[in-house]
Coordinates of C-alpha atoms in Angstrom, one line a residue:
M1 CA 13.3 25.9 -0.5
S2 CA 10.9 25.8 2.5
F3 CA 10.2 22.1 2.5
D4 CA 12.1 18.8 2.1
V5 CA 11.8 16.6 -1.0
D6 CA 12.9 13.0 -1.2
A7 CA 13.2 10.6 -4.2
V8 CA 12.1 7.0 -4.1
I9 CA 13.3 4.4 -6.6
T10 CA 12.1 0.8 -6.8
W11 CA 14.8 -1.7 -7.9
V12 CA 15.3 -5.4 -8.3
D13 CA 18.3 -7.5 -9.6
G14 CA 16.6 -10.2 -11.5
N15 CA 19.9 -11.9 -12.1
D16 CA 20.3 -12.7 -8.4
P17 CA 20.0 -16.5 -7.8
A18 CA 18.2 -16.0 -4.5
Y19 CA 15.7 -13.7 -6.2
Q20 CA 15.2 -16.1 -9.1
N21 CA 14.6 -18.9 -6.6
K22 CA 11.9 -16.9 -4.8
L23 CA 10.1 -16.2 -8.1
K24 CA 10.4 -19.8 -9.4
E25 CA 9.0 -21.1 -6.1
Y26 CA 6.1 -18.7 -6.2
L27 CA 5.3 -19.6 -9.8
R28 CA 5.5 -23.3 -9.1
E29 CA 3.2 -23.1 -6.0
S30 CA 0.7 -20.7 -7.6
G31 CA 0.6 -22.3 -11.1
N32 CA 1.3 -18.9 -12.7
G33 CA 4.3 -20.0 -14.6
S34 CA 3.0 -18.5 -17.9
K35 CA 2.1 -15.1 -16.6
A36 CA 3.4 -12.3 -18.8
A37 CA 4.0 -10.3 -15.6
A38 CA 6.7 -12.8 -14.7
K39 CA 8.9 -12.4 -17.8
P40 CA 12.6 -12.0 -16.9
T41 CA 12.9 -8.7 -18.7
R42 CA 10.7 -7.1 -16.0
F43 CA 13.3 -7.9 -13.4
N44 CA 16.7 -8.0 -15.1
D45 CA 19.3 -5.4 -14.2
C46 CA 21.9 -3.9 -16.5
G47 CA 23.2 -1.1 -14.3
E48 CA 20.5 1.4 -15.1
L49 CA 20.0 2.1 -11.4
E50 CA 23.6 3.5 -11.0
Y51 CA 22.9 6.1 -13.7
C52 CA 19.5 6.9 -12.2
I53 CA 21.3 7.7 -8.9
A54 CA 24.1 9.6 -10.6
S55 CA 21.6 11.8 -12.4
L56 CA 19.7 12.6 -9.3
L57 CA 22.9 13.6 -7.4
R58 CA 24.1 15.7 -10.3
F59 CA 20.9 17.3 -11.6
A60 CA 18.8 17.5 -8.5
P61 CA 21.2 18.3 -5.7
W62 CA 18.4 19.9 -3.6
L63 CA 16.9 16.4 -2.9
R64 CA 17.2 15.5 0.8
T65 CA 17.3 11.7 0.6
I66 CA 17.2 9.2 -2.2
Y67 CA 15.6 5.9 -1.1
I68 CA 16.2 2.7 -3.0
V69 CA 13.5 0.1 -2.3
S70 CA 14.5 -3.5 -2.9
D71 CA 13.9 -7.1 -1.8
Q72 CA 16.9 -8.1 0.4
Q73 CA 19.3 -6.9 -2.3
T74 CA 22.1 -4.3 -2.2
P75 CA 23.4 -2.5 -5.3
P76 CA 27.2 -3.0 -5.7
F77 CA 27.8 0.8 -5.7
M78 CA 26.4 1.2 -2.1
A79 CA 29.7 0.2 -0.6
E80 CA 31.4 3.1 -2.5
L81 CA 28.7 5.5 -1.5
K82 CA 29.1 4.7 2.2
E83 CA 32.7 6.0 2.0
S84 CA 31.7 9.2 0.3
A85 CA 30.1 12.6 1.2
Y86 CA 26.8 11.1 -0.1
A87 CA 26.7 8.4 2.6
D88 CA 23.6 9.9 4.2
R89 CA 21.9 10.9 1.0
V90 CA 21.3 7.5 -0.5
R91 CA 19.6 4.9 1.7
L92 CA 18.5 1.3 1.2
I93 CA 14.9 0.3 2.2
D94 CA 13.9 -3.4 2.3
H95 CA 10.4 -4.6 1.4
R96 CA 10.0 -5.9 4.9
E97 CA 10.2 -2.3 6.3
I98 CA 7.3 -1.0 4.2
F99 CA 5.3 -4.2 4.4
T100 CA 5.3 -4.2 8.2
G101 CA 1.9 -5.6 9.1
F102 CA 1.5 -7.0 5.6
E103 CA 4.2 -9.6 5.7
Q104 CA 1.8 -12.3 4.4
Y105 CA 2.1 -10.7 1.0
L106 CA 5.9 -11.1 0.8
P107 CA 7.8 -11.9 -1.3
T108 CA 6.1 -9.8 -4.0
F109 CA 7.0 -9.4 -7.6
S110 CA 4.4 -6.8 -8.5
N111 CA 5.6 -3.2 -8.8
R112 CA 2.0 -2.1 -8.2
S113 CA 1.9 -3.9 -4.9
I114 CA 5.2 -2.3 -3.8
E115 CA 4.2 1.2 -5.0
C116 CA 1.1 1.3 -2.7
M117 CA 3.5 0.8 0.2
L118 CA 6.1 3.4 -0.6
W119 CA 4.5 6.1 1.5
R120 CA 5.2 3.9 4.6
I121 CA 9.0 4.4 4.3
P122 CA 10.2 5.5 7.7
G123 CA 11.1 9.2 7.8
L124 CA 9.9 9.8 4.2
A125 CA 9.4 13.5 3.4
E126 CA 5.8 14.7 2.9
R127 CA 6.8 15.5 -0.7
F128 CA 8.6 12.9 -2.7
I129 CA 9.3 11.9 -6.3
Y130 CA 8.9 8.3 -7.4
L131 CA 11.0 6.9 -10.2
N132 CA 11.5 3.5 -11.7
D133 CA 15.1 2.4 -11.9
D134 CA 15.3 2.8 -15.7
F135 CA 14.6 6.6 -15.5
Q136 CA 17.3 9.2 -15.5
L137 CA 17.4 13.0 -15.3
I138 CA 19.4 14.4 -18.3
Q139 CA 19.5 18.0 -17.4
P140 CA 19.2 20.1 -14.2
V141 CA 15.7 20.4 -12.6
S142 CA 14.3 22.6 -9.9
V143 CA 11.9 21.9 -7.1
D144 CA 9.2 23.9 -9.0
D145 CA 9.3 21.3 -11.8
F146 CA 7.6 18.9 -9.3
F147 CA 6.1 20.9 -6.5
R148 CA 4.6 24.4 -6.3
E149 CA 3.6 25.3 -2.7
D150 CA 1.0 22.7 -1.7
S151 CA 0.4 21.5 -5.3
I152 CA 2.1 18.7 -7.3
V153 CA 3.1 19.3 -11.0
L154 CA 1.5 16.8 -13.3
R155 CA 2.4 16.0 -17.0
G156 CA -0.1 14.4 -19.3
K157 CA -3.7 15.0 -20.5
W158 CA -7.3 14.1 -19.9
Y159 CA -9.0 11.2 -21.7
P160 CA -12.6 9.9 -21.6
A161 CA -13.4 7.0 -19.4
H162 CA -11.6 3.9 -20.6
E163 CA -14.8 1.8 -20.8
K164 CA -16.4 4.4 -23.0
R165 CA -13.7 4.5 -25.6
W166 CA -14.8 2.6 -28.8
S167 CA -11.6 0.6 -29.1
S168 CA -12.0 -0.8 -25.5
R169 CA -15.7 -1.6 -26.1
L170 CA -14.9 -3.4 -29.3
K171 CA -12.2 -5.6 -27.7
L172 CA -14.5 -6.5 -24.9
A173 CA -17.4 -7.2 -27.2
V174 CA -15.4 -9.5 -29.5
A175 CA -13.7 -11.3 -26.5
K176 CA -17.1 -12.3 -25.1
F177 CA -17.8 -14.5 -28.2
L178 CA -14.4 -16.2 -28.2
P179 CA -13.7 -19.6 -26.5
G180 CA -12.3 -18.7 -23.2
G181 CA -13.0 -15.1 -23.8
K182 CA -13.4 -14.2 -20.2
N183 CA -10.1 -15.8 -19.2
L184 CA -8.5 -14.0 -22.2
I185 CA -9.6 -10.7 -20.8
A186 CA -8.5 -11.6 -17.3
N187 CA -5.0 -12.8 -18.4
T188 CA -4.2 -10.0 -20.8
R189 CA -1.1 -7.9 -20.1
P190 CA -2.0 -5.5 -17.2
G191 CA -2.3 -2.3 -19.2
N192 CA -1.0 1.0 -17.8
H193 CA -3.9 3.1 -19.3
A194 CA -6.6 0.8 -17.9
A195 CA -4.9 0.9 -14.4
Q196 CA -4.8 4.7 -14.6
F197 CA -8.5 4.8 -15.4
L198 CA -9.2 2.5 -12.4
S199 CA -7.2 4.8 -10.2
A200 CA -9.2 7.8 -11.4
R201 CA -12.4 6.1 -10.4
L202 CA -11.1 5.5 -6.9
A203 CA -10.5 9.3 -6.6
G204 CA -14.1 10.1 -7.8
F205 CA -13.6 10.6 -11.5
K206 CA -16.2 8.6 -13.4
E207 CA -16.3 10.2 -16.8
K208 CA -12.6 10.9 -17.5
Y209 CA -9.1 10.2 -16.3
F210 CA -5.8 12.0 -16.4
Q211 CA -3.3 9.9 -18.3
A212 CA 0.4 10.4 -17.4
P213 CA 3.2 9.2 -19.7
H214 CA 6.3 7.5 -18.4
L215 CA 8.1 10.0 -16.2
P216 CA 9.0 10.8 -12.6
H217 CA 5.9 11.2 -10.4
P218 CA 5.7 13.8 -7.6
M219 CA 3.5 12.6 -4.7
R220 CA 2.2 13.8 -1.3
K221 CA 2.6 11.3 1.4
S222 CA -0.3 12.6 3.5
M223 CA -2.8 12.1 0.7
L224 CA -1.9 8.4 0.3
S225 CA -1.8 7.9 4.0
Q226 CA -5.3 9.4 4.5
F227 CA -6.8 7.5 1.6
F228 CA -5.4 4.1 2.6
S229 CA -6.4 4.6 6.2
E230 CA -10.0 5.3 5.1
H231 CA -9.9 2.4 2.6
A232 CA -7.9 -0.3 4.4
D233 CA -9.6 -3.2 2.6
L234 CA -8.7 -1.7 -0.8
H235 CA -5.1 -1.2 0.3
K236 CA -4.8 -4.8 1.4
H237 CA -6.4 -6.0 -1.9
N238 CA -3.9 -4.0 -4.0
A239 CA -0.9 -5.0 -1.9
G240 CA -1.9 -8.7 -2.0
F241 CA -1.0 -9.5 -5.6
R242 CA 2.4 -11.2 -6.0
L243 CA 2.5 -10.5 -9.8
R244 CA 1.1 -7.4 -11.6
S245 CA -2.6 -7.8 -12.2
N246 CA -5.4 -6.2 -14.2
E247 CA -7.2 -5.8 -10.9
Q248 CA -4.6 -3.4 -9.5
F249 CA -4.7 0.3 -9.5
L250 CA -1.6 2.5 -9.8
S251 CA -0.6 4.4 -6.7
T252 CA 1.1 7.1 -8.8
S253 CA -2.1 7.7 -10.7
L254 CA -4.2 7.6 -7.6
A255 CA -1.9 10.2 -6.0
A256 CA -2.3 12.4 -9.1
H257 CA -6.1 12.1 -9.1
L258 CA -6.4 12.7 -5.4
A259 CA -4.5 15.9 -5.9
L260 CA -6.6 16.9 -8.9
A261 CA -9.8 16.3 -6.9
R262 CA -8.6 18.7 -4.2
N263 CA -7.4 21.3 -6.7
L264 CA -3.8 20.7 -5.5
A265 CA -2.3 19.9 -8.9
V266 CA -0.8 22.0 -11.7
I267 CA -0.7 20.6 -15.2
D268 CA 2.5 21.6 -17.0
N269 CA 3.7 19.7 -20.1
R270 CA 6.8 21.7 -20.9
L271 CA 9.2 18.9 -19.8
K272 CA 9.2 15.6 -21.6
T273 CA 10.7 12.1 -21.5
L274 CA 13.0 10.7 -24.1
R275 CA 11.9 7.1 -24.6
L276 CA 14.7 4.8 -25.7
S277 CA 14.1 1.1 -26.8
P278 CA 17.6 -0.2 -27.7
S279 CA 16.3 -3.7 -28.2
S280 CA 14.2 -2.5 -31.2
Q281 CA 16.0 0.6 -32.4
S282 CA 19.0 0.6 -34.7
P283 CA 22.3 2.4 -33.8
S284 CA 21.4 5.2 -36.3
T285 CA 18.0 5.6 -34.7
L286 CA 19.5 5.8 -31.2
R287 CA 22.0 8.4 -32.3
K288 CA 19.2 10.4 -33.8
Q289 CA 17.3 10.2 -30.5
F290 CA 20.4 11.4 -28.6
R291 CA 20.8 14.4 -30.8
K292 CA 17.2 15.5 -29.9
T293 CA 18.4 16.3 -26.4
D294 CA 21.0 18.7 -27.8
T295 CA 18.6 20.8 -29.6
K296 CA 15.3 20.3 -27.8
T297 CA 15.7 21.4 -24.3
E298 CA 12.2 20.1 -23.2
F299 CA 13.7 16.6 -23.0
T300 CA 14.5 16.5 -19.3
F301 CA 14.0 12.8 -18.5
S302 CA 15.1 9.6 -20.2
C303 CA 13.6 6.1 -20.0
V304 CA 15.5 3.1 -21.3
Q305 CA 13.2 0.2 -21.8
S306 CA 14.5 -3.4 -21.7
L307 CA 18.2 -2.7 -21.9
D308 CA 18.8 -6.3 -21.1
K309 CA 17.3 -7.4 -24.4
A310 CA 19.5 -5.0 -26.5
A311 CA 22.4 -6.2 -28.6
I312 CA 26.0 -5.4 -27.5
T313 CA 26.3 -2.5 -29.9
E314 CA 23.1 -0.8 -28.9
R315 CA 23.7 -1.4 -25.2
G316 CA 27.2 0.1 -25.6
L317 CA 25.7 3.2 -27.3
I318 CA 23.3 3.7 -24.4
I319 CA 26.1 3.4 -21.8
D320 CA 28.4 5.8 -23.7
W321 CA 25.6 8.3 -23.9
F322 CA 24.9 8.0 -20.2
N323 CA 28.6 8.6 -19.4
Q324 CA 28.6 11.7 -21.6
R325 CA 25.2 13.1 -20.6
I326 CA 25.1 12.2 -16.9
G327 CA 28.5 11.0 -15.9
R328 CA 29.7 8.0 -14.0
L329 CA 28.6 7.6 -10.4
A330 CA 32.2 7.1 -9.3
D331 CA 33.2 10.5 -10.8
I332 CA 30.3 12.3 -9.2
I333 CA 31.1 10.7 -5.8
A334 CA 34.7 11.8 -6.2
K335 CA 33.7 15.4 -6.8
P336 CA 30.7 16.2 -4.7
A337 CA 28.8 19.4 -5.3

């Protein structure tokens, strides 16, 4: 490999009393106590991060550094990592480091605000992969699965502009005639697809947008650095939201569209994500999902949504599968590659 690649993971422990007090204080002062973006399930931690780290160490040993971005929090396993051969491979980055010069926007509880600051991690490689803490690799991957020379590898497909899709037009048309319709539109759940469309427009795509599913995102630091230096007001606006908002764009999608606009992106949909929702799937359904990965090798990533809301049985099935498919972090640390 002729270049370095890092991984960046955003993480929060919503069970931490200090973090809960920060969020409660903000909600009380701002009057946003009913915001959907402040629901506990968005912040609760059930140990998913540990398996995310374990999967990266096991299945992507070519990664240079794995950065965990958090708000004055330290995962319990960091102490064990410090005594291992991986001590320099996994590093903790605090929000205050990447929000230097933007301290007025802290504390923040919006992943979209945090994501537009990730490129500012000190020492971050030009090429990096961004993951949420509920993602895992479930089989070996290579650098070429994410980067090919100067290009990033994208997964997804093109869609017509969001505002031109008939379903979106219908919703907006109906909402205008409802009491409080404008507020209803403004306070709806900040949708991922709409945010991707907004990101596409910022990169110059007016008639269509590239929609990426839930998966790890390869990104180029220089593209984001250049864009935000040229659009400082836009950067400040996006970073200024304390909770996720409909007005925010996605930095992952912006990075993808900037690469597409420069012909520095390759679309390759061979690798897929196994989506698991243990809070709404039965044990038999989960086992069926697990079996997919034994026969369909395209399933390379897994995403476990709202594990905190799952019943004990379903949660146990997920953890057992992680242990079999990925392995425990303690075992990986004990036997470094």
